[in-house]
Structure formats: structure tokens, C-alpha cells
mmCIF file of C-alpha atoms in Angstrom:
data_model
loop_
_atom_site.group_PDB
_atom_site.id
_atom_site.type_symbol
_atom_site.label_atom_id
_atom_site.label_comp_id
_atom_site.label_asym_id
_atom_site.label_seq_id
_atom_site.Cartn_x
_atom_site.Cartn_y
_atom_site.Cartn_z
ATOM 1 C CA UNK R 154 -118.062 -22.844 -27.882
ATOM 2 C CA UNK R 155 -118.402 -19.751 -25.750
ATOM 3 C CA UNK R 156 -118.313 -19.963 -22.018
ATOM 4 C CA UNK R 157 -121.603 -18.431 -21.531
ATOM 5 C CA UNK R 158 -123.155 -20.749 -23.252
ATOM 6 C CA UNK R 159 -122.464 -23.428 -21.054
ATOM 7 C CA UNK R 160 -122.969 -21.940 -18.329
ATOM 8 C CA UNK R 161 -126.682 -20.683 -19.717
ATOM 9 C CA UNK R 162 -127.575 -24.160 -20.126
ATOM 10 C CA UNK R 163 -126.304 -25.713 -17.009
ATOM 11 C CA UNK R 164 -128.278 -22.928 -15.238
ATOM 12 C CA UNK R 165 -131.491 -24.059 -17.029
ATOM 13 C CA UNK R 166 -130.642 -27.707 -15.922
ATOM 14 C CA UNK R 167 -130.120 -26.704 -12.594
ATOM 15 C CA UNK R 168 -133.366 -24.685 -12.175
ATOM 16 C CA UNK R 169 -135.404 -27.875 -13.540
ATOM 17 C CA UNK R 170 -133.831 -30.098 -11.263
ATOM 18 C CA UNK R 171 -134.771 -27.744 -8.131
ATOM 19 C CA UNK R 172 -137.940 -27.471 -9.902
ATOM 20 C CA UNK R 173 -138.214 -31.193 -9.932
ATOM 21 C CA UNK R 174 -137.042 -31.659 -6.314
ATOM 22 C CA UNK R 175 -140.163 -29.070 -4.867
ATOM 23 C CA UNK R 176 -142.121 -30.940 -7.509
ATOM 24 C CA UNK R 177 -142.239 -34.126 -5.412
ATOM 25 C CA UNK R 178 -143.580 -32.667 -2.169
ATOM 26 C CA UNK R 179 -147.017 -33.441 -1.640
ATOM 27 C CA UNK R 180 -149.550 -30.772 0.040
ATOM 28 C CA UNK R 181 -150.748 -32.304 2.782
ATOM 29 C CA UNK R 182 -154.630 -33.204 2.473
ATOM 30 C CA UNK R 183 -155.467 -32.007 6.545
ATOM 31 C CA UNK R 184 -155.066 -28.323 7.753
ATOM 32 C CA UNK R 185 -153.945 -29.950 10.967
ATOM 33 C CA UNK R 186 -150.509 -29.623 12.259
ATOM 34 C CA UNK R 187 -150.207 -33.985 12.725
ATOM 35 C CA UNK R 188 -150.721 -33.600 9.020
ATOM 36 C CA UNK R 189 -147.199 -32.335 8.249
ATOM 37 C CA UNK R 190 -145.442 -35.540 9.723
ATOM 38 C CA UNK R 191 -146.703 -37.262 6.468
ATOM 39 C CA UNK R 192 -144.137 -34.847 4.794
ATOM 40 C CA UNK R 193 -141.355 -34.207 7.343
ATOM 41 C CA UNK R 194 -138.925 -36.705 5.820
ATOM 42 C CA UNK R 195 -139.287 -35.341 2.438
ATOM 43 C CA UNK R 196 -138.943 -32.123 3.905
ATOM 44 C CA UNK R 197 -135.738 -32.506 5.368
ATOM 45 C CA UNK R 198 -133.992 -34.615 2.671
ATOM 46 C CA UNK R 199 -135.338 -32.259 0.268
ATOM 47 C CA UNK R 200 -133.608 -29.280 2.140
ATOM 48 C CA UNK R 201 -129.994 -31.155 2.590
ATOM 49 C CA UNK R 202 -130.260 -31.810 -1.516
ATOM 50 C CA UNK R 203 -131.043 -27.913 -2.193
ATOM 51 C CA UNK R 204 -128.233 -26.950 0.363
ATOM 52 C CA UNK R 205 -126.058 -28.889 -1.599
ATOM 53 C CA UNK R 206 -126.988 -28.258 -5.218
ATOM 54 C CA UNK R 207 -127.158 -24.498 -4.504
ATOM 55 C CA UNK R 208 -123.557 -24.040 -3.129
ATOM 56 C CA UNK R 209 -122.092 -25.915 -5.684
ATOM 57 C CA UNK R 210 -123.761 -24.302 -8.184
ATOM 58 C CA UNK R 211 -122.471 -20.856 -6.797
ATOM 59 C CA UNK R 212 -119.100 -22.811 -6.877
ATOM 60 C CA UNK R 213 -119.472 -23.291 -10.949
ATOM 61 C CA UNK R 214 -120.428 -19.987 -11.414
ATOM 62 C CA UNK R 215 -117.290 -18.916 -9.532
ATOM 63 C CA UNK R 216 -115.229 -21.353 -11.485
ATOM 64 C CA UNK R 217 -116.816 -20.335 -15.309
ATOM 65 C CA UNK R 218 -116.505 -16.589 -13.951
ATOM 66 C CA UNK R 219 -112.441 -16.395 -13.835
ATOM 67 C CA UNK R 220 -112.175 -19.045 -16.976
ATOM 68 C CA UNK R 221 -111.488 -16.992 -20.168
ATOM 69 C CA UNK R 222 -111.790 -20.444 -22.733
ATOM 70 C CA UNK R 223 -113.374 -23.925 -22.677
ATOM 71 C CA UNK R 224 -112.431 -27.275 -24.504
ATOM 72 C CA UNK R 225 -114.412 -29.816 -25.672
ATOM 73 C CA UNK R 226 -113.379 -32.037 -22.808
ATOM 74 C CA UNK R 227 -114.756 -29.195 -20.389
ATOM 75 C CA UNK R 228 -118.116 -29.552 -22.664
ATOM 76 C CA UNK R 229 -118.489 -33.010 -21.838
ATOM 77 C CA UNK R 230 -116.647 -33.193 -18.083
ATOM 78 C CA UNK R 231 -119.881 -30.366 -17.643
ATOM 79 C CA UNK R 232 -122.354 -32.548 -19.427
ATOM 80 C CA UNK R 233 -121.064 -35.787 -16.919
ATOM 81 C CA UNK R 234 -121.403 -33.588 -13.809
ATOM 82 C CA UNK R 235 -125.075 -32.612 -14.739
ATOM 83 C CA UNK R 236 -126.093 -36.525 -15.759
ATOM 84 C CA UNK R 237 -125.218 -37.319 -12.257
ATOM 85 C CA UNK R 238 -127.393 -34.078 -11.111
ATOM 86 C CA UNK R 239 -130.377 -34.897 -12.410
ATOM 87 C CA UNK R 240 -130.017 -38.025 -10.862
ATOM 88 C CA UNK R 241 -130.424 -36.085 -7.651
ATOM 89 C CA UNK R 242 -134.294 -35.549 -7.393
ATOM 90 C CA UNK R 243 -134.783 -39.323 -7.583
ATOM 91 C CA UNK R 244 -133.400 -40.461 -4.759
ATOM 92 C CA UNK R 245 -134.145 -37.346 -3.193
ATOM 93 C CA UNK R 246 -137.367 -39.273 -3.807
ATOM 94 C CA UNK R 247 -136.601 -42.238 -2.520
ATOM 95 C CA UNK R 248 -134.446 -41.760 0.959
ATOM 96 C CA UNK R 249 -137.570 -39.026 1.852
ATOM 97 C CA UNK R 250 -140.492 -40.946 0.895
ATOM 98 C CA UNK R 251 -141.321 -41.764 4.026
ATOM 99 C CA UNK R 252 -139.588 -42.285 8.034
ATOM 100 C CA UNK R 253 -138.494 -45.894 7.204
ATOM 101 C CA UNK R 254 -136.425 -44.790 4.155
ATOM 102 C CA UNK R 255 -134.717 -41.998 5.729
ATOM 103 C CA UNK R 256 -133.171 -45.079 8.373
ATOM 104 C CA UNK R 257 -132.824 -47.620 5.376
ATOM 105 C CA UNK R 258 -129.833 -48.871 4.269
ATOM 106 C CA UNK R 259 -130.421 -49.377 -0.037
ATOM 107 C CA UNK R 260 -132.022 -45.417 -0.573
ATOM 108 C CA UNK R 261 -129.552 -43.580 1.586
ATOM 109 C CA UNK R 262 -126.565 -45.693 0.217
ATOM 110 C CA UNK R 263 -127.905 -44.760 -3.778
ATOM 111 C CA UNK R 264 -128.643 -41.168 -2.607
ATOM 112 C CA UNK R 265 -124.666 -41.158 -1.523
ATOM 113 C CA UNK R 266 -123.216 -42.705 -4.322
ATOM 114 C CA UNK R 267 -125.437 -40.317 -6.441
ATOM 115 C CA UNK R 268 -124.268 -37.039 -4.566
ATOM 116 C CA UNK R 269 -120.873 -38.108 -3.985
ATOM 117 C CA UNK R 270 -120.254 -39.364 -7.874
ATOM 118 C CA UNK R 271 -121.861 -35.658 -8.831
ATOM 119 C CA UNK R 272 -119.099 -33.908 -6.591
ATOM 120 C CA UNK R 273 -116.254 -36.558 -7.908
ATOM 121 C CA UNK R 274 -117.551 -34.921 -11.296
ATOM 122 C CA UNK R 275 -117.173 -31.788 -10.358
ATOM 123 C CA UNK R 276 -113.638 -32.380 -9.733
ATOM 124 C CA UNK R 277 -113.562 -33.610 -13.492
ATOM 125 C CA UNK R 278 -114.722 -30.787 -14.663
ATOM 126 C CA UNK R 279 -112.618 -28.288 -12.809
ATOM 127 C CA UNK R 280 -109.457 -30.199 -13.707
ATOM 128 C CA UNK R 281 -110.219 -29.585 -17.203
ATOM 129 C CA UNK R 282 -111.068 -26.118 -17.166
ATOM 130 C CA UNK R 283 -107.887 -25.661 -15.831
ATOM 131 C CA UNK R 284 -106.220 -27.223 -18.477
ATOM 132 C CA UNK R 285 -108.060 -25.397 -21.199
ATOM 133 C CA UNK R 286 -107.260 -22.176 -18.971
ATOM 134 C CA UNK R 287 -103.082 -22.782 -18.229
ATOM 135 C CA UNK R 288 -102.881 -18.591 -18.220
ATOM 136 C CA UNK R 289 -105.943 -17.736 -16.235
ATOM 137 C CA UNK R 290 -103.418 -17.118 -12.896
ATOM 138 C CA UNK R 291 -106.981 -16.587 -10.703
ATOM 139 C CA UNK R 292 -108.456 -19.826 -11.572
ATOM 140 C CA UNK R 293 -105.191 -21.443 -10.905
ATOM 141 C CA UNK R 294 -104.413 -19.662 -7.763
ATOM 142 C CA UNK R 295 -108.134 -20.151 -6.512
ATOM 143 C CA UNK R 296 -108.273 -23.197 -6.831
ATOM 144 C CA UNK R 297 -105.143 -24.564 -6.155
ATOM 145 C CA UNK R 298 -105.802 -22.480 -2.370
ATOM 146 C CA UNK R 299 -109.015 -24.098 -1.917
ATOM 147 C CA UNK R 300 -109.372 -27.018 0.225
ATOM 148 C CA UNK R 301 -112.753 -28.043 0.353
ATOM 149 C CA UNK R 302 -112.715 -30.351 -2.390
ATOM 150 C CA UNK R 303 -110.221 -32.383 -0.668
ATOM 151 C CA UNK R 304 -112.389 -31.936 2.620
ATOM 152 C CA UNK R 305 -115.677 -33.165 0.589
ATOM 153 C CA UNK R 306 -113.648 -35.766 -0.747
ATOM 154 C CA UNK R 307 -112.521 -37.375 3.096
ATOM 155 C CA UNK R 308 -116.159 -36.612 4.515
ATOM 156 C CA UNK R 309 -117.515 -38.736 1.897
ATOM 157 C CA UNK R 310 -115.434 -41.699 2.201
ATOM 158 C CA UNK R 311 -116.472 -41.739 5.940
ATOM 159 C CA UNK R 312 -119.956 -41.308 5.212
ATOM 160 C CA UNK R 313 -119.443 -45.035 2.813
ATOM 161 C CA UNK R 314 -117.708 -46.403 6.110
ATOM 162 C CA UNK R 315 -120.856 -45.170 8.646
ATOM 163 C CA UNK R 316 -123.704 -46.171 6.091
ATOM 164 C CA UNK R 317 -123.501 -49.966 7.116
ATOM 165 C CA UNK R 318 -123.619 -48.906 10.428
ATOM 166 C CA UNK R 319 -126.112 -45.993 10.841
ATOM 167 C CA UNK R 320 -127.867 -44.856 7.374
ATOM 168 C CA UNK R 321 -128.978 -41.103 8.563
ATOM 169 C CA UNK R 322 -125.570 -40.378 8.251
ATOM 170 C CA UNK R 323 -125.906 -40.009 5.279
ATOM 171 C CA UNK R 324 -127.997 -36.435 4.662
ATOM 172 C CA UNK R 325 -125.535 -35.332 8.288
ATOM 173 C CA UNK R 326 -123.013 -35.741 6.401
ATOM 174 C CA UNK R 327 -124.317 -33.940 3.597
ATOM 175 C CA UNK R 328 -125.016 -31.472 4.671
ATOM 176 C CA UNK R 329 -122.040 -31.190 7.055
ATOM 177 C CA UNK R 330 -120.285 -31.049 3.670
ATOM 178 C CA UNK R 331 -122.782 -28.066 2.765
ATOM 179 C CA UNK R 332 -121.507 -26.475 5.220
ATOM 180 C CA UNK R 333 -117.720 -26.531 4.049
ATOM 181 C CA UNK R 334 -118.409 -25.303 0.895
ATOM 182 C CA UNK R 335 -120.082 -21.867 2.646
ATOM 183 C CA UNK R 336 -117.595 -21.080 4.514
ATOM 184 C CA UNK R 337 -114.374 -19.334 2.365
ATOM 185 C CA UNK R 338 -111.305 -21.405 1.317
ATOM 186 C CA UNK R 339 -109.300 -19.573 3.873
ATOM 187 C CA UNK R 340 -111.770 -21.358 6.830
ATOM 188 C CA UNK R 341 -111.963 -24.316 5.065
ATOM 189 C CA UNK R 342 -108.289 -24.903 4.370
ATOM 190 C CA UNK R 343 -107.782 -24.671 8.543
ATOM 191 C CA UNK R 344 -110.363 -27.573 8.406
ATOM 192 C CA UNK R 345 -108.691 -29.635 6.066
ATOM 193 C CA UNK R 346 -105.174 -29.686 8.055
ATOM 194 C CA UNK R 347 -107.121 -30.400 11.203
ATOM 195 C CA UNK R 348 -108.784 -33.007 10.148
ATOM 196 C CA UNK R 349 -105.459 -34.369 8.512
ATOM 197 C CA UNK R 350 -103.647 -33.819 11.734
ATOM 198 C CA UNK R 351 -106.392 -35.699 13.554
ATOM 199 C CA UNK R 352 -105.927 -38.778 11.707
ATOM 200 C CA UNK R 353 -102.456 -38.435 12.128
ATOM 201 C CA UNK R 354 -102.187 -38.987 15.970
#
């Protein structure tokens, strides 16, 4: 299967899901500024899930861009990493429903094993497009140099450590991890051996 192909239809997925995510924000009913509370929590979860869907979509792109072939195992490692994204608008759903989700423990636990399971995928997936790719030298070099898979990785295993203890950390965390992935591999790779020296001491 051609390369584009894939990539067409994961783009289609990935505009219904963001479709799907604005989809569950209610209007609110008041012109009246106390009106918006009603919708702050959904608000604010729903920004720290498009963060985070948008950068690593621009990260698959990237990917897909400097691949010249795909396998069948890429096909399905792909089709794995979008099951676990459309996952993503429900308990979008469900952690900003209302203020006493966003501090619960059961919706932001299932919104972190759902976000963190879709970026363990994405690992999936990139380790077998670089099998299928063993002479595409830019894929391998890129991402072989980048570090903020490895940084995503550590943040998130935290994040199941501090959601016993303090469920918002949850979307911080997130969207800490949002953060990573904007800034280039060069930054990010300074990151990763502080943090790794940190732990160290």
C-alpha cells in the first residue's frame, strides 16, 4: 500500500476526532459571563487533548514524510495508534464534564491510560516504520536523535505515581508533555539528560 494512503486516512480520522472533541462543548444557554463556568472544565481539558493530538499529529506527518515504504505491520501498528485516538474524545468527555471530574480519581486515571497507551502506540508504529525503512538514513538519524519519546515516556510514569495522590495532574502533565514535543529534538534531548541526571543524585 502506498504511503499516502495511510497517511490520507489517518488525517480524516484525526479531523473527526477534533471534530468530535469541539462537538461535546455545549453553548452556554445565558449571555452572562457566570454562564461560562458551566463550561470551563470542558474547556480546559478539551484544550490539553487538542494540544496533544495536534503535535503528535505534526509528529506523524514528519515521520510518513522521510519514510519511502510501509509494511503491513506499519498498516496495522497505524490502525492500533488511531483505536486508542478515538478513544480520546470520550474521556475528554468524562474528566471535563464538570469541576468534580476534573479532581476525580476514576476519569482522570482512564483519560491517562487512554493518552498514554495512544503515545506507547505511537512508539509501535515508529519502530516499524523503521524497520520497513532500514535505508531511509533521515528517518533513522531523526529519530534515533530525538529524545522526547523517551521524555514522554518518564513524564507519564510519574503522572501514574501522582494520580493517587492529586488527580489534576493529570491534564499538567499533559500538557507539560505538549510542551516537549514543540520544542525541537535538539531542546528536548538537553531535557531528557537533565532529567536523567536529576534522578541520578
Amino acid at each position: 500500500m502506498d504511503k499516502n494512503r495511510i497517511v490520507s486516512f489517518t488525517d480524516g480520522v484525526v479531523s473527526i476526532v477534533i471534530t468530535l472533541l469541539i462537538f461535546n462543548i455545549r453553548i452556554p444557554t445565558r449571555p452572562v459571563l457566570s454562564s461560562l463556568r458551566t463550561i470551563t472544565p470542558l474547556m480546559l481539558t478539551y484544550l490539553v487533548s487538542f494540544i496533544f493530538i495536534a503535535v503528535i499529529w505534526v509528529s506523524h506527518h514528519r515521520l510518513f514524510g522521510m519514510a519511502n515504504r510501509v509494511s503491513n505491520a506499519v498498516i496495522w501498528a497505524d490502525l492500533f495508534w488511531l483505536f486508542w485516538l478515538t478513544l480520546c474524545p470520550a474521556v475528554t468527555l468524562w474528566v471535563g464534564h464538570d469541576s468534580q471530574n476534573m479532581i476525580s480519581f476514576l476519569p482522570e486515571f482512564a483519560y491517562l491510560v487512554v493518552f498514554t497507551m495512544w503515545s506507547f502506540s505511537f512508539s509501535i508504529l515508529t519502530h516499524y516504520l523503521l524497520k520497513a525503512n532500514p535505508d531511509a538514513s533521515k528517518l533513522q538519524w531523526a529519530v534515533k536523535n530525538d529524545r522526547r519519546s523517551q521524555i514522554s515516556l518518564l513524564v507519564s510514569v510519574m503522572l501514574f505515581f501522582g494520580v493517587f495522590y492529586y488527580p489534576p495532574i493529570v491534564l499538567i502533565g499533559r500538557f507539560l508533555i505538549s510542551g516537549i514535543w514543540v520544542f525541537p529534538y535538539r531542546v528536548s534531548t538537553k531535557i531528557h539528560h537533565s532529567l536523567l541526571d536529576h534522578f541520578r543524585k
